PDB file of C-alpha atoms and ligand atoms in Angstrom:
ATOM      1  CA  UNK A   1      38.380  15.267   8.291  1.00 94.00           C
ATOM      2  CA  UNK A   2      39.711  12.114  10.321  1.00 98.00           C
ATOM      3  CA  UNK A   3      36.804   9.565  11.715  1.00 98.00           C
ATOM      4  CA  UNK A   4      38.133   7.538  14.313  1.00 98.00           C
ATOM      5  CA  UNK A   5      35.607   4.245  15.256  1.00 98.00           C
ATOM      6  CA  UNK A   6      37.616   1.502  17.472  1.00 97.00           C
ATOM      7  CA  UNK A   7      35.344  -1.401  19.103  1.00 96.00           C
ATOM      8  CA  UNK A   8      35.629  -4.660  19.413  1.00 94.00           C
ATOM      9  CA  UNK A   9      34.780  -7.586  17.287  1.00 90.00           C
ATOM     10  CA  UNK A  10      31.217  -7.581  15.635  1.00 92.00           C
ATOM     11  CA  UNK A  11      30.195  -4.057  17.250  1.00 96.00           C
ATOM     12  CA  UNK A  12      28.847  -3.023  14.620  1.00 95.00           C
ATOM     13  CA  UNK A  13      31.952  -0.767  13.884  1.00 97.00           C
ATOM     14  CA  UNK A  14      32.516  -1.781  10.128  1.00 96.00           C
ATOM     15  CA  UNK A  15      29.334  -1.435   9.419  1.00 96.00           C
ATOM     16  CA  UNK A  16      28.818   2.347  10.783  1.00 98.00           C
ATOM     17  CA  UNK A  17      32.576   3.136   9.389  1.00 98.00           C
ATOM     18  CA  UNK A  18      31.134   2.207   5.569  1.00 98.00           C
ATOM     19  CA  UNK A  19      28.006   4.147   5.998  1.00 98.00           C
ATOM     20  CA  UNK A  20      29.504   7.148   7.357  1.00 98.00           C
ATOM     21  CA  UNK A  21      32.157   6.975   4.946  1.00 98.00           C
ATOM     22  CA  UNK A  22      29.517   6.642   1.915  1.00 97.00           C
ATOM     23  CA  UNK A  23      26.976   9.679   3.593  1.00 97.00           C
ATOM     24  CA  UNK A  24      30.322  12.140   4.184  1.00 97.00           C
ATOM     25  CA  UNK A  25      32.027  11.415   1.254  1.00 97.00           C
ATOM     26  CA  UNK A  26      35.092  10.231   2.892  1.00 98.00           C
ATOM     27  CA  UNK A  27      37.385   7.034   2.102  1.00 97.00           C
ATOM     28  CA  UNK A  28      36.965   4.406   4.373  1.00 97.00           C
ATOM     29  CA  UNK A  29      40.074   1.728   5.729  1.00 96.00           C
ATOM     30  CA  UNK A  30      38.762  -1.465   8.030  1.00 97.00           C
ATOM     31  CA  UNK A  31      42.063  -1.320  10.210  1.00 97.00           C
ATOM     32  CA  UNK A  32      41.331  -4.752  10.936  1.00 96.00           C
ATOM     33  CA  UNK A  33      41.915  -6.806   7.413  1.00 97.00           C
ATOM     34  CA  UNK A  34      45.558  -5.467   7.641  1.00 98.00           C
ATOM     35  CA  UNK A  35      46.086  -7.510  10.648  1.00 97.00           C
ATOM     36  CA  UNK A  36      43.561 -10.460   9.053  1.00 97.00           C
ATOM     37  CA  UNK A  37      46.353 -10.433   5.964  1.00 98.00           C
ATOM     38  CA  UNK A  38      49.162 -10.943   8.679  1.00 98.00           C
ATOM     39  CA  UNK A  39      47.754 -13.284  10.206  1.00 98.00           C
ATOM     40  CA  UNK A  40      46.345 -15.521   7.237  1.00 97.00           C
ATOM     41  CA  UNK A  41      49.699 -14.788   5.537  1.00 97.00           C
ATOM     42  CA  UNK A  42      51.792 -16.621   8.578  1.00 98.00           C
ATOM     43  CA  UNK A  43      49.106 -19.787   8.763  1.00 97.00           C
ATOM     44  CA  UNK A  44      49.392 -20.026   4.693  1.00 96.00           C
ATOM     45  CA  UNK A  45      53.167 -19.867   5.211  1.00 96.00           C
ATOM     46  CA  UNK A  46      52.446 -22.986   7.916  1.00 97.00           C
ATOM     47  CA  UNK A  47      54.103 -20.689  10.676  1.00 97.00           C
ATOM     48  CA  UNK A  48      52.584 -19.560  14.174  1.00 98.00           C
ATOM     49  CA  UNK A  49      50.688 -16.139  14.258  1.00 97.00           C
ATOM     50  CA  UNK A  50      52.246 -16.095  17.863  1.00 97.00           C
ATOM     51  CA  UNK A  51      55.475 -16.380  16.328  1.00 98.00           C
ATOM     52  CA  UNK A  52      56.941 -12.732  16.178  1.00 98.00           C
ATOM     53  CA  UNK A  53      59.670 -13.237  13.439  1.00 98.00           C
ATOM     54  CA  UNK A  54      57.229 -14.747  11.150  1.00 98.00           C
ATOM     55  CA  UNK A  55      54.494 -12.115  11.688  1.00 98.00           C
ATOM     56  CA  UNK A  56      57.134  -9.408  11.604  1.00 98.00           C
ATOM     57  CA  UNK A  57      58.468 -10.902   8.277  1.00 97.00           C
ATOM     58  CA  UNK A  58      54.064 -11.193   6.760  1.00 97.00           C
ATOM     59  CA  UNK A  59      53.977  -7.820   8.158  1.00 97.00           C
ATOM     60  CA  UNK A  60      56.562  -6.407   6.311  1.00 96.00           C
ATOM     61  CA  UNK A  61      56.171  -8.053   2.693  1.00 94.00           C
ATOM     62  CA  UNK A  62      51.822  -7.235   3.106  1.00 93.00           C
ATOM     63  CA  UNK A  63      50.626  -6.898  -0.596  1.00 90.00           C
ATOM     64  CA  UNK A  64      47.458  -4.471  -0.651  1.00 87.00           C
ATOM     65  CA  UNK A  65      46.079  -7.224  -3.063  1.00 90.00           C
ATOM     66  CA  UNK A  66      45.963  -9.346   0.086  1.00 92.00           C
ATOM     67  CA  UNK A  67      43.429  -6.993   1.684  1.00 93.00           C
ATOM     68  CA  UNK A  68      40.920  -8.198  -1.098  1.00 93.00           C
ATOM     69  CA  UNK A  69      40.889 -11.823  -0.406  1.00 95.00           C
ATOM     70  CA  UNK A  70      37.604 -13.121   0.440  1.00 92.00           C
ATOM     71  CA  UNK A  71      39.278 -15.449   3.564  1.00 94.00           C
ATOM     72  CA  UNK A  72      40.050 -12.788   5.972  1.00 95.00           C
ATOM     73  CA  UNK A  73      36.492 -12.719   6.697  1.00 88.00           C
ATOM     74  CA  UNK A  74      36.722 -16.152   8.621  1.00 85.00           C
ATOM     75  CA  UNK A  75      36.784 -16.425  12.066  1.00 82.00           C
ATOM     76  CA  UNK A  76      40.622 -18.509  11.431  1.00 91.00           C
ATOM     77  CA  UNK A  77      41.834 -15.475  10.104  1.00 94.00           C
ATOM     78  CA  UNK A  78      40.066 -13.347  12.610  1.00 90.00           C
ATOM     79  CA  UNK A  79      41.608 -14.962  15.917  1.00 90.00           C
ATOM     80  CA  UNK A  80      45.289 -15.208  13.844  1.00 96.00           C
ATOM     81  CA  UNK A  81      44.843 -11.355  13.455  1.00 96.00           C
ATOM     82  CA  UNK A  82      44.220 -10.951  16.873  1.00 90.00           C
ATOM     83  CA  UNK A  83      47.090 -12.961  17.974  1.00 94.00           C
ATOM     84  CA  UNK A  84      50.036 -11.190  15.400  1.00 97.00           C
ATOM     85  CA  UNK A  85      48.305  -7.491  16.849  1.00 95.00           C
ATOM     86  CA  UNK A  86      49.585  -8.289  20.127  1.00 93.00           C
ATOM     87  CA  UNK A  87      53.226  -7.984  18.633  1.00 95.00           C
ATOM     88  CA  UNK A  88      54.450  -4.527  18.778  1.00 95.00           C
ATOM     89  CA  UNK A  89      56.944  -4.961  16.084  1.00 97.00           C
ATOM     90  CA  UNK A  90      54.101  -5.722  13.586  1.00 97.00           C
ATOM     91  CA  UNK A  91      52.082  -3.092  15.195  1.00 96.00           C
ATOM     92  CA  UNK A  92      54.885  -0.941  14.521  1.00 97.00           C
ATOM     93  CA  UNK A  93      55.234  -1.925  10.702  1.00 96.00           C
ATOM     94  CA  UNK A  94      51.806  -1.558   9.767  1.00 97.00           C
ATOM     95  CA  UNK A  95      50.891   2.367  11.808  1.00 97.00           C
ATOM     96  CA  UNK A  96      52.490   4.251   8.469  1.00 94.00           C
ATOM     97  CA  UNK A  97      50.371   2.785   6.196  1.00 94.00           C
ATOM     98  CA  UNK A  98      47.644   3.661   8.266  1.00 97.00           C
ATOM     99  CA  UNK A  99      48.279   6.836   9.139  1.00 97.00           C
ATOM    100  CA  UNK A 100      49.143   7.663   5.108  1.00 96.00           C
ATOM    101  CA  UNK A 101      45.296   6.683   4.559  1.00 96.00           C
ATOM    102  CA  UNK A 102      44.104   9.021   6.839  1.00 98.00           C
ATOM    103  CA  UNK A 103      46.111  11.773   6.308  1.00 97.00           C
ATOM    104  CA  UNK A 104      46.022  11.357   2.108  1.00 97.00           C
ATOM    105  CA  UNK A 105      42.843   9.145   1.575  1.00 96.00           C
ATOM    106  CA  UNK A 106      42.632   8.509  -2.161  1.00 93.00           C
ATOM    107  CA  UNK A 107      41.225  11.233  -4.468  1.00 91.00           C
ATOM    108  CA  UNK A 108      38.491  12.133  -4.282  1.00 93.00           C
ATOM    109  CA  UNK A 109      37.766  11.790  -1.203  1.00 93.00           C
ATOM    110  CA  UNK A 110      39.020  14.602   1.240  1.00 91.00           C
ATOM    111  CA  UNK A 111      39.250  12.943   4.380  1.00 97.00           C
ATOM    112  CA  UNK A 112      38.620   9.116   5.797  1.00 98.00           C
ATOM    113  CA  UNK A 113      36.970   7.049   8.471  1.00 98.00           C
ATOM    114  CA  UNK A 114      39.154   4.380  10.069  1.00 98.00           C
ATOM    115  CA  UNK A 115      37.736   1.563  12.380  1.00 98.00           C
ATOM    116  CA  UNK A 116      40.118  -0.874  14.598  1.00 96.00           C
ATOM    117  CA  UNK A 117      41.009  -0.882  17.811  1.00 94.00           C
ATOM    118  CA  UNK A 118      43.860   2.109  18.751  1.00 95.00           C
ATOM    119  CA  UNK A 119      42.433   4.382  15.636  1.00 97.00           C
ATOM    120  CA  UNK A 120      41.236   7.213  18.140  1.00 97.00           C
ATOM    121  CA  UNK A 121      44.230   6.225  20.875  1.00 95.00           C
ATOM    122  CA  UNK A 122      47.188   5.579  18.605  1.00 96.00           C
ATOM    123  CA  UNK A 123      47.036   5.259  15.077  1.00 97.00           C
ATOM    124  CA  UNK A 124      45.042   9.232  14.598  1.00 98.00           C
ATOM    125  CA  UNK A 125      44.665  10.955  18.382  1.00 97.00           C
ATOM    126  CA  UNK A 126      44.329  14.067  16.237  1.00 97.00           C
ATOM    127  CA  UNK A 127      40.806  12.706  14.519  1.00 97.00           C
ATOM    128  CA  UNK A 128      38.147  15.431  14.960  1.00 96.00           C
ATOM    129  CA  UNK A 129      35.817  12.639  15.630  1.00 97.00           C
ATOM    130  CA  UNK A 130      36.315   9.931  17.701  1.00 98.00           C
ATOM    131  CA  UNK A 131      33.675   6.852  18.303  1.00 98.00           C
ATOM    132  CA  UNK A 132      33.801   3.596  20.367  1.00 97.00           C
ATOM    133  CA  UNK A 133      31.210   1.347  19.333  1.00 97.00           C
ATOM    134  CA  UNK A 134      30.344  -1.570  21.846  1.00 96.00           C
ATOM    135  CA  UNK A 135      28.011  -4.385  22.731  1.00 97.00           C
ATOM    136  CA  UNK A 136      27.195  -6.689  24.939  1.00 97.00           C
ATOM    137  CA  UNK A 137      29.277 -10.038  23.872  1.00 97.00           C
ATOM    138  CA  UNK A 138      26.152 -12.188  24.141  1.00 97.00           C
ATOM    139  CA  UNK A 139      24.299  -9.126  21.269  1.00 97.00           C
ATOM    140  CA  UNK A 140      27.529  -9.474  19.424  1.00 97.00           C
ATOM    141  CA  UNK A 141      28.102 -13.112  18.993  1.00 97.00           C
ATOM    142  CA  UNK A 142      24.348 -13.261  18.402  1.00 96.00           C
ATOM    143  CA  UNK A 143      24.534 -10.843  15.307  1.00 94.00           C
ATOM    144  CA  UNK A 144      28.781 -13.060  14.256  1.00 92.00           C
ATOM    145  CA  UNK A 145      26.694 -16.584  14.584  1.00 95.00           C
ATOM    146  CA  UNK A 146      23.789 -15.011  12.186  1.00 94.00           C
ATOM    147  CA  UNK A 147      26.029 -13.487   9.844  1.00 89.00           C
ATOM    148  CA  UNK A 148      28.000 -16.710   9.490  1.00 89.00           C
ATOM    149  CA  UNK A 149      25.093 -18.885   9.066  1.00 93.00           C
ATOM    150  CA  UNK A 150      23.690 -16.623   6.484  1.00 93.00           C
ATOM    151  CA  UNK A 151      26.948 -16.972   4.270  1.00 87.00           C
ATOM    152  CA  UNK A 152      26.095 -20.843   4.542  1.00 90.00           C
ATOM    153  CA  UNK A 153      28.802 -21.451   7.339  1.00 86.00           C
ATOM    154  CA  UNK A 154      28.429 -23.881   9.651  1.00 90.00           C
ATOM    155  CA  UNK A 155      28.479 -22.312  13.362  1.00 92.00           C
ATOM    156  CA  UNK A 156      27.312 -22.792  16.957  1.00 95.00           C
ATOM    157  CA  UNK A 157      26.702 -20.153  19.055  1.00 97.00           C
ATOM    158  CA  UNK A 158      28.328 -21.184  21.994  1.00 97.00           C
ATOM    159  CA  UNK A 159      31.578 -21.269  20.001  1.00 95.00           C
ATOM    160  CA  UNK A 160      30.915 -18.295  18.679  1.00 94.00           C
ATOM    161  CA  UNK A 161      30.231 -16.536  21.832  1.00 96.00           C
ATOM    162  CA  UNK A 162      33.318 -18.158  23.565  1.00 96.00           C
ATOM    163  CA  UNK A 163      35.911 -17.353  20.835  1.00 92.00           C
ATOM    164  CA  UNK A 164      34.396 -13.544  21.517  1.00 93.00           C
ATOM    165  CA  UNK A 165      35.034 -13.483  24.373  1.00 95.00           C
ATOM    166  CA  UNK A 166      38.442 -14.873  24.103  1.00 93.00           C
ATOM    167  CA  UNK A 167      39.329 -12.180  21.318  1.00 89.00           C
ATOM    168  CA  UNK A 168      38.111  -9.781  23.729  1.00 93.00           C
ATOM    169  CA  UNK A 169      40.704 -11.268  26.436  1.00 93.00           C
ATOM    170  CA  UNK A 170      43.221 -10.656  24.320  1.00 89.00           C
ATOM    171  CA  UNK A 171      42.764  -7.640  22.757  1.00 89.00           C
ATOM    172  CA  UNK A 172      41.980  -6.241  25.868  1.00 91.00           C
ATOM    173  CA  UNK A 173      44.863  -6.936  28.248  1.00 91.00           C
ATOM    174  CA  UNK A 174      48.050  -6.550  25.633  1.00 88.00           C
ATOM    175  CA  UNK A 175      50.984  -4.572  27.062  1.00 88.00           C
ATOM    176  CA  UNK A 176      50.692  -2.379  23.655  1.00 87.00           C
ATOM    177  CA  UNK A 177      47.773  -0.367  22.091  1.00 86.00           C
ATOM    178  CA  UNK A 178      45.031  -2.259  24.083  1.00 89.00           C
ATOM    179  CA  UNK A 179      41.122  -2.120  23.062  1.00 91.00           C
ATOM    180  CA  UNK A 180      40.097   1.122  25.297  1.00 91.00           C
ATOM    181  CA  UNK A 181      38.004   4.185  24.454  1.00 94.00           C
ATOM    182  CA  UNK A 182      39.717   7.515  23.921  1.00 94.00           C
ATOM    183  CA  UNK A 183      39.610   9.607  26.608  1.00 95.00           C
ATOM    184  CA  UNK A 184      37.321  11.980  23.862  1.00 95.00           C
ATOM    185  CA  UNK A 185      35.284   9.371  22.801  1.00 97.00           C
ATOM    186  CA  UNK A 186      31.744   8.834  22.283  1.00 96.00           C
ATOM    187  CA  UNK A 187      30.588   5.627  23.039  1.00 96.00           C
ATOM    188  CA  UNK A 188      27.725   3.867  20.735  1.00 97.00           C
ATOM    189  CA  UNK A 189      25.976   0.961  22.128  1.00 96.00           C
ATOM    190  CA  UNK A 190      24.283  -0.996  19.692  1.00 96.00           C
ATOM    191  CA  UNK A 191      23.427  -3.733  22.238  1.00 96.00           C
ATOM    192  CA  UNK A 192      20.633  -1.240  21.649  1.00 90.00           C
ATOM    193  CA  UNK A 193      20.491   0.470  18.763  1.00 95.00           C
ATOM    194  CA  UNK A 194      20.185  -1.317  15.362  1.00 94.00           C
ATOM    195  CA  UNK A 195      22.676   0.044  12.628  1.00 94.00           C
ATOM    196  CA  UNK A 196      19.790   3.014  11.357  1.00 97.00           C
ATOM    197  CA  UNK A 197      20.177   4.175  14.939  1.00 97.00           C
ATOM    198  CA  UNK A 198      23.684   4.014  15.398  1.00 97.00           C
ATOM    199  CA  UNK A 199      24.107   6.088  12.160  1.00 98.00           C
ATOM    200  CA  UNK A 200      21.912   8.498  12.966  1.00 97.00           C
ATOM    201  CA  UNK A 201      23.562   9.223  16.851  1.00 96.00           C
ATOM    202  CA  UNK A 202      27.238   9.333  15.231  1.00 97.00           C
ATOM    203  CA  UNK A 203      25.799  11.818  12.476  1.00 97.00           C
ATOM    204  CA  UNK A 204      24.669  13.695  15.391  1.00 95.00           C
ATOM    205  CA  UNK A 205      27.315  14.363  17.186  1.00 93.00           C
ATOM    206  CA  UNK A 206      29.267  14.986  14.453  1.00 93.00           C
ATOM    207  CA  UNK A 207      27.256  17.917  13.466  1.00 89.00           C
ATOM    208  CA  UNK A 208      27.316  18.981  16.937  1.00 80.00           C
ATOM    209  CA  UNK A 209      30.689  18.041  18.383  1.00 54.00           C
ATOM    210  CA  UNK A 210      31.158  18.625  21.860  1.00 56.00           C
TER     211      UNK A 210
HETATM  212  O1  C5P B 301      38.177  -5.735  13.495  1.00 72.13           O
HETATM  213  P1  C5P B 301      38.591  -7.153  13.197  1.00 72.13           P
HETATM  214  O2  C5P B 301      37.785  -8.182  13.905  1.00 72.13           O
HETATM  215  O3  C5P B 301      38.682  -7.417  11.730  1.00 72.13           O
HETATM  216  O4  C5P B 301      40.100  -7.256  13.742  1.00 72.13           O
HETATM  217  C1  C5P B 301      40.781  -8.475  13.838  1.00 72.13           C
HETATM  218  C2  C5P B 301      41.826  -8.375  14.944  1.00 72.13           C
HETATM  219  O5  C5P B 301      42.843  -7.447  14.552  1.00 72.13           O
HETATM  220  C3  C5P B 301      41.297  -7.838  16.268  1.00 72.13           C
HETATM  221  O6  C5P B 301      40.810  -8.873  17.117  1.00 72.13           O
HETATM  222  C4  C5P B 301      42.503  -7.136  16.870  1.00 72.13           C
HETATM  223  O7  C5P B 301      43.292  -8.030  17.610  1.00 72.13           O
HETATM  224  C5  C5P B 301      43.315  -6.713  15.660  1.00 72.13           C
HETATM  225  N1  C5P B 301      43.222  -5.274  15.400  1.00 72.13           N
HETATM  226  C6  C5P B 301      44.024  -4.433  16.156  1.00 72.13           C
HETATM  227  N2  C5P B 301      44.041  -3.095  15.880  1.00 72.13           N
HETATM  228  C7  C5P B 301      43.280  -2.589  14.916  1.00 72.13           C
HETATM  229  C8  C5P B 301      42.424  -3.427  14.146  1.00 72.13           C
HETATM  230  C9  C5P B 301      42.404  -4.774  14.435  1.00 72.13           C
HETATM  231  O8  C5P B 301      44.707  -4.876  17.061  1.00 72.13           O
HETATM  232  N3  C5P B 301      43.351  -1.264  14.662  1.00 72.13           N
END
């Protein structure tokens, strides 16, 4: 079984993806560190994530140690990521690896959930189950500016709010594998629901797909 969740930033996607991954037995990949890693990886390098021979070049020599580091968690590496996605060539280099996790999730799981933004549109159209969770951005920078100052990070909302919306921008108008629901998908709002809730409706339908 392929999960497909795609949603945009601080949806409450990642969060969903783990649980249902942990309740179905299923490996889980967050889509979204690969591009973090290519994006950190250029700004270590001291290169420009809009620069498409240097994000080409991170994308291409990605060590799956790098998806461990404790960095691409920052908003720096988040915006970078969002930035190097917009290339199609890195796009390009980093769909096999992708599509390998779905297809052959590590043992023992028998099948995976993937969250990003083109899991359900590009990356795995043939999922059984496809989700798009959304928010409002206001709910969603709200939950980003808690989060950060919880892990003792200084933050303002108002930043955090604008650099949403920005990310939003961007990953909503590129030419290639734009943020957009599947045709099939079910939407979650969790402007509304809190993450209990949002578990609960995706277990539903996936007992009962449509
Ligand atoms: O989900 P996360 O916030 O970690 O993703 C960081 C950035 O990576 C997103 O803003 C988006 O530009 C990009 N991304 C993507 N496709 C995916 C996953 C993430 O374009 N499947």
């Amino acid at each position: 079984m392929i999960i497909a969740i795609d949603g945009p930033a601080a949806s409450g996607k990642g969060t969903l993806a783990r649980r249902l991954a942990a309740k179905l037995g299923l490996a889980h990949l967050d889509t979204g560190r690969l591009y973090r890693a290519v994006g950190l990886a250029v700004l270590r390098a001291g290169g420009d994530p809009d620069d498409a021979v240097a994000a080409l070049k991170a994308a291409e020599s990605l060590d799956p140690a790098a998806l461990e580091d404790h960095a691409l968690a920052s908003d720096r590496a988040g915006n970078a990521a969002s930035k190097v996605a917009a290339i199609d060539a890195v796009r390009a280099a980093l769909l096999a690896f992708q599509r390998t996790f779905a297809h052959h999730p590590p043992a023992p799981a028998t099948g995976a959930v993937l969250d990003g933004r083109d899991i359900g549109t590009v990356v795995c159209p043939e999922a059984e189950v496809k989700l798009f969770v959304t928010a409002s951005a206001e709910a969603r920078a709200k939950r980003r500016h808690k989060e950060l100052l919880e892990r003792g990070e200084a933050s303002i909302y108002a930043r955090v709010l604008a650099d949403i919306r920005e990310r939003d921008r961007r990953d909503s108008t590129r030419a290639i594998a734009p943020l957009t629901p599947a045709a099939d998908a079910i939407l979650i709002d969790t402007t509304v629901l809190d993450a209990d809730a949002a578990l609960a409706a995706a277990l539903e339908h996936i007992s009962q797909p449509s």
